[in-house]
């Protein structure tokens, strides 16, 4: 992928050309006693001063609700401000889960969880960690998509920074308005391509908020070190522009030099405010900006695009794991993509890199195993003059084909991957064709949310007569076909980015390199057990995600040290144990 980005950058230096000695330090600093290693220590609930009374109950980081002990109620002037009953955190969790399960509408559960996050941070993360498989679809896809669409109506209080064109020339000042100073991860969006829902403008804030909740719950990155940001450069969504409740700028999107200058000011201000080693994750930018931003800032900042790199890494992990269920090595397979945007080309590039690494074949040669279909048909060399730059590496010699079905019949892929953002495009004819020349066709319908999936799990299993190995971007329930229960896998980026981010932070990495993504993929693939394979799964269950994230963090950090991109010295002897020790734990603390 670095070579792919270099094609966009031109002669600019690559990541490994940077001098790792110009920065020092790295790792993590535990200002609030949030790490597992300090769990048994008494802490002081500092805000600007020692929090007490009504102020303490309104402080989401230190509030425990009815879990304050008798001693704490006396010491912090809470008598009379709380009912006399004392609850454990476990009892509070059971009560909250009972309430959540009583809601019939997913958006109500989402709002309830966001309200909890704003009043009792530790309870929010305790519940999310303990019930991750049940609540992941609530705090993130698919429910977060509906939340973003209705964000103007459900907005109650800001959960991140909104930086609009009104703040141009003052972005550094705006960053200083955020109360935390030790920021380690920023997730930023301009809202132009939210999931498969299109341009939602300022209302895309739900995505950075949701992603960073998962950085904490699944990867153990402390919530105080996370900063969600929405860059409001306008919207071209006419519905939002005419909506009286829309919370963003009511103007068309900035383009060209105005947009580039705004982003340049933002990136400069972030580094000036938070230093060299803050991880900036680009999220849900449109194709025409996503590749340019990653190429431009990949050698000057610690940047990561989850749509391009995170999706690629998690899909590659699933393919590596699937090799135990299908025959051959990765190089023996032929891949066909529906969708040639950020996700599709990013996945294709990482697969080609892995095949090149395994076979020692040139990258230009391994790319020929991968074919892409876009809105105009098969991407072929005769279309080169009209293709966007990021599609050109995938334009192979072949006669033009207009439809996906024609491409499937001509290319005869063993793996079909959907990143189109358009639902129901893996038709019955397409799936039946895949099953006709593959004993076990691998079908990945990755588009989010669920309504935009290229096909459902039921359709994939039914139309392939139970032959398909299926995974999707959003969750599907198990499905029974002819007496056998199939458990669809979920190629969720949440397997990768939380652990990847923790690994980058804990080693003080100064840049992201492709080999770090490959290391994350290989580590995730190794977490799939024989029991998982028996059920047809190519991803491990999310119940073990914290352990998985620690292993991914360790492998990413190890690769960063190997490449000379890690600044934390000395290197910890046991990176897995070090990762676990750095993880935020949400159990309540005892206050002096």
Coordinates of N, CA, C and O in Angstrom, one line a residue, residues 433-494:
X433 N -23.8 -18.7 -9.7 CA -22.6 -18.8 -10.6 C -21.4 -19.1 -9.8 O -20.5 -19.9 -10.2
X434 N -21.2 -18.4 -8.7 CA -20.0 -18.6 -7.8 C -20.0 -20.1 -7.3 O -19.0 -20.7 -7.3
X435 N -21.2 -20.6 -6.9 CA -21.3 -21.9 -6.4 C -21.1 -23.0 -7.5 O -20.8 -24.1 -7.2
X436 N -21.3 -22.6 -8.8 CA -21.3 -23.6 -9.9 C -19.8 -24.0 -10.2 O -19.6 -25.1 -10.6
X437 N -18.8 -23.1 -9.9 CA -17.5 -23.5 -10.2 C -16.5 -23.5 -9.0 O -15.3 -23.6 -9.1
X438 N -17.1 -23.4 -7.8 CA -16.3 -23.4 -6.5 C -17.0 -24.4 -5.6 O -18.2 -24.3 -5.4
X439 N -16.2 -25.3 -5.0 CA -16.7 -26.2 -4.0 C -17.1 -25.4 -2.8 O -18.2 -25.7 -2.2
X440 N -16.3 -24.4 -2.4 CA -16.7 -23.6 -1.2 C -16.4 -22.1 -1.6 O -15.3 -21.6 -1.3
X441 N -17.3 -21.5 -2.3 CA -17.1 -20.1 -2.7 C -17.1 -19.2 -1.4 O -17.9 -19.3 -0.5
X442 N -16.1 -18.3 -1.4 CA -16.0 -17.3 -0.3 C -16.7 -16.0 -0.7 O -16.2 -15.4 -1.7
X443 N -17.7 -15.7 0.0 CA -18.5 -14.5 -0.3 C -18.5 -13.5 0.8 O -19.0 -13.9 1.9
X444 N -18.0 -12.3 0.6 CA -17.9 -11.3 1.6 C -18.7 -10.1 1.2 O -18.4 -9.4 0.3
X445 N -19.9 -9.9 1.9 CA -20.8 -8.8 1.6 C -20.5 -7.7 2.7 O -21.1 -7.7 3.8
X446 N -19.6 -6.8 2.4 CA -19.0 -6.0 3.5 C -19.7 -4.6 3.7 O -19.3 -3.9 4.6
X447 N -20.5 -4.2 2.8 CA -21.1 -2.8 2.9 C -22.0 -2.7 4.1 O -22.7 -3.6 4.5
X448 N -21.8 -1.5 4.7 CA -22.6 -1.1 5.9 C -23.5 0.0 5.6 O -23.2 0.8 4.7
X449 N -24.6 0.2 6.4 CA -25.2 -0.7 7.4 C -25.8 -1.9 6.8 O -25.7 -2.1 5.5
X450 N -26.6 -2.7 7.5 CA -27.2 -3.9 7.1 C -28.0 -3.7 5.8 O -28.0 -4.6 4.9
X451 N -28.7 -2.6 5.7 CA -29.6 -2.4 4.5 C -28.8 -2.3 3.2 O -29.3 -2.4 2.2
X452 N -27.5 -2.0 3.4 CA -26.6 -1.8 2.2 C -25.8 -3.0 1.9 O -25.0 -3.0 0.9
X453 N -25.9 -4.1 2.6 CA -25.2 -5.3 2.4 C -25.5 -5.9 1.0 O -26.7 -5.9 0.6
X454 N -24.5 -6.4 0.3 CA -24.7 -6.9 -1.1 C -25.6 -8.1 -1.1 O -26.3 -8.3 -2.1
X455 N -25.7 -8.8 -0.1 CA -26.7 -9.9 0.1 C -26.7 -10.2 1.6 O -25.8 -9.9 2.4
X456 N -27.8 -10.9 2.0 CA -27.9 -11.4 3.4 C -27.2 -12.7 3.5 O -26.9 -13.4 2.6
X457 N -27.0 -13.1 4.8 CA -26.5 -14.4 5.1 C -27.4 -15.5 4.6 O -27.0 -16.5 4.0
X458 N -28.7 -15.3 4.8 CA -29.7 -16.3 4.4 C -29.6 -16.5 2.8 O -29.7 -17.6 2.3
X459 N -29.5 -15.4 2.1 CA -29.4 -15.5 0.7 C -28.2 -16.2 0.2 O -28.2 -17.1 -0.7
X460 N -27.1 -15.9 0.8 CA -25.8 -16.5 0.4 C -25.8 -18.0 0.7 O -25.4 -18.8 -0.2
X461 N -26.3 -18.5 1.8 CA -26.4 -19.9 2.1 C -27.4 -20.6 1.3 O -27.2 -21.7 0.8
X462 N -28.6 -20.0 1.1 CA -29.7 -20.6 0.3 C -29.3 -20.7 -1.1 O -29.4 -21.8 -1.7
X463 N -28.9 -19.7 -1.8 CA -28.6 -19.7 -3.2 C -27.4 -20.5 -3.5 O -27.3 -21.1 -4.7
X464 N -26.5 -20.7 -2.6 CA -25.3 -21.5 -2.9 C -25.5 -23.0 -2.4 O -24.6 -23.8 -2.5
X465 N -26.7 -23.2 -1.9 CA -27.1 -24.6 -1.4 C -26.2 -25.0 -0.2 O -25.7 -26.1 -0.2
X466 N -25.9 -24.0 0.6 CA -25.1 -24.4 1.8 C -23.6 -24.5 1.6 O -22.8 -24.8 2.5
X467 N -23.1 -24.1 0.3 CA -21.7 -24.3 0.0 C -20.9 -23.0 0.4 O -19.7 -23.2 0.7
X468 N -21.5 -21.9 0.5 CA -20.7 -20.6 0.7 C -20.1 -20.5 2.1 O -20.7 -21.0 3.1
X469 N -18.9 -19.9 2.1 CA -18.3 -19.4 3.4 C -18.6 -17.9 3.3 O -18.2 -17.2 2.4
X470 N -19.4 -17.4 4.3 CA -19.9 -16.1 4.2 C -19.5 -15.2 5.4 O -19.4 -15.7 6.5
X471 N -19.2 -14.0 5.1 CA -19.0 -13.0 6.1 C -19.5 -11.6 5.6 O -19.6 -11.4 4.4
X472 N -19.9 -10.8 6.6 CA -20.5 -9.5 6.2 C -19.9 -8.4 7.0 O -19.2 -8.6 8.0
X473 N -20.2 -7.1 6.7 CA -19.7 -6.0 7.4 C -20.6 -5.8 8.7 O -20.1 -5.4 9.7
X474 N -21.9 -5.9 8.5 CA -22.8 -5.8 9.7 C -23.3 -7.2 10.1 O -23.2 -8.1 9.3
X475 N -23.7 -7.3 11.3 CA -24.1 -8.7 11.8 C -25.3 -9.2 11.2 O -26.3 -8.5 10.9
X476 N -25.3 -10.6 11.0 CA -26.5 -11.3 10.7 C -26.6 -12.5 11.6 O -25.7 -13.0 12.1
X477 N -27.9 -12.9 11.9 CA -28.2 -14.0 12.8 C -27.8 -15.3 12.2 O -27.8 -15.4 10.9
X478 N -27.5 -16.3 13.0 CA -27.3 -17.7 12.5 C -28.5 -18.1 11.6 O -29.6 -17.7 11.9
X479 N -28.2 -19.0 10.6 CA -29.3 -19.4 9.7 C -29.2 -20.9 9.5 O -28.1 -21.5 9.3
X480 N -30.4 -21.5 9.6 CA -30.4 -23.0 9.4 C -30.8 -23.3 8.0 O -31.8 -22.8 7.5
X481 N -30.0 -24.2 7.3 CA -30.3 -24.6 6.0 C -30.2 -26.1 5.9 O -29.1 -26.7 6.2
X482 N -31.3 -26.8 5.5 CA -31.3 -28.3 5.4 C -30.7 -29.0 6.6 O -29.9 -29.9 6.5
X483 N -31.2 -28.5 7.8 CA -30.8 -29.2 9.1 C -29.4 -28.7 9.6 O -29.1 -29.1 10.7
X484 N -28.7 -27.9 8.9 CA -27.4 -27.4 9.4 C -27.5 -26.0 9.7 O -28.0 -25.2 9.0
X485 N -26.9 -25.6 10.9 CA -26.9 -24.2 11.3 C -25.6 -23.5 10.9 O -24.5 -24.0 11.2
X486 N -25.7 -22.4 10.1 CA -24.6 -21.7 9.7 C -24.5 -20.4 10.5 O -25.5 -19.7 10.7
X487 N -23.3 -20.1 11.0 CA -23.0 -18.9 11.8 C -22.2 -18.0 10.9 O -21.0 -18.2 10.7
X488 N -22.9 -16.9 10.4 CA -22.1 -16.0 9.5 C -21.1 -15.2 10.3 O -21.3 -14.7 11.4
X489 N -19.9 -15.0 9.7 CA -18.9 -14.2 10.3 C -19.1 -12.7 10.1 O -19.9 -12.3 9.1
X490 N -18.5 -11.9 10.9 CA -18.6 -10.4 10.6 C -17.2 -9.9 10.5 O -16.4 -9.9 11.4
X491 N -16.9 -9.4 9.3 CA -15.6 -8.7 9.0 C -15.7 -7.3 9.4 O -15.7 -6.3 8.7
X492 N -15.7 -7.2 10.8 CA -15.9 -5.9 11.4 C -14.5 -5.2 11.7 O -13.6 -5.9 12.2
X493 N -14.3 -4.0 11.2 CA -13.1 -3.3 11.5 C -12.7 -3.2 12.9 O -11.5 -3.0 13.3
X494 N -13.7 -3.4 13.8 CA -13.4 -3.3 15.2 C -12.5 -4.4 15.7 O -11.9 -4.4 16.8

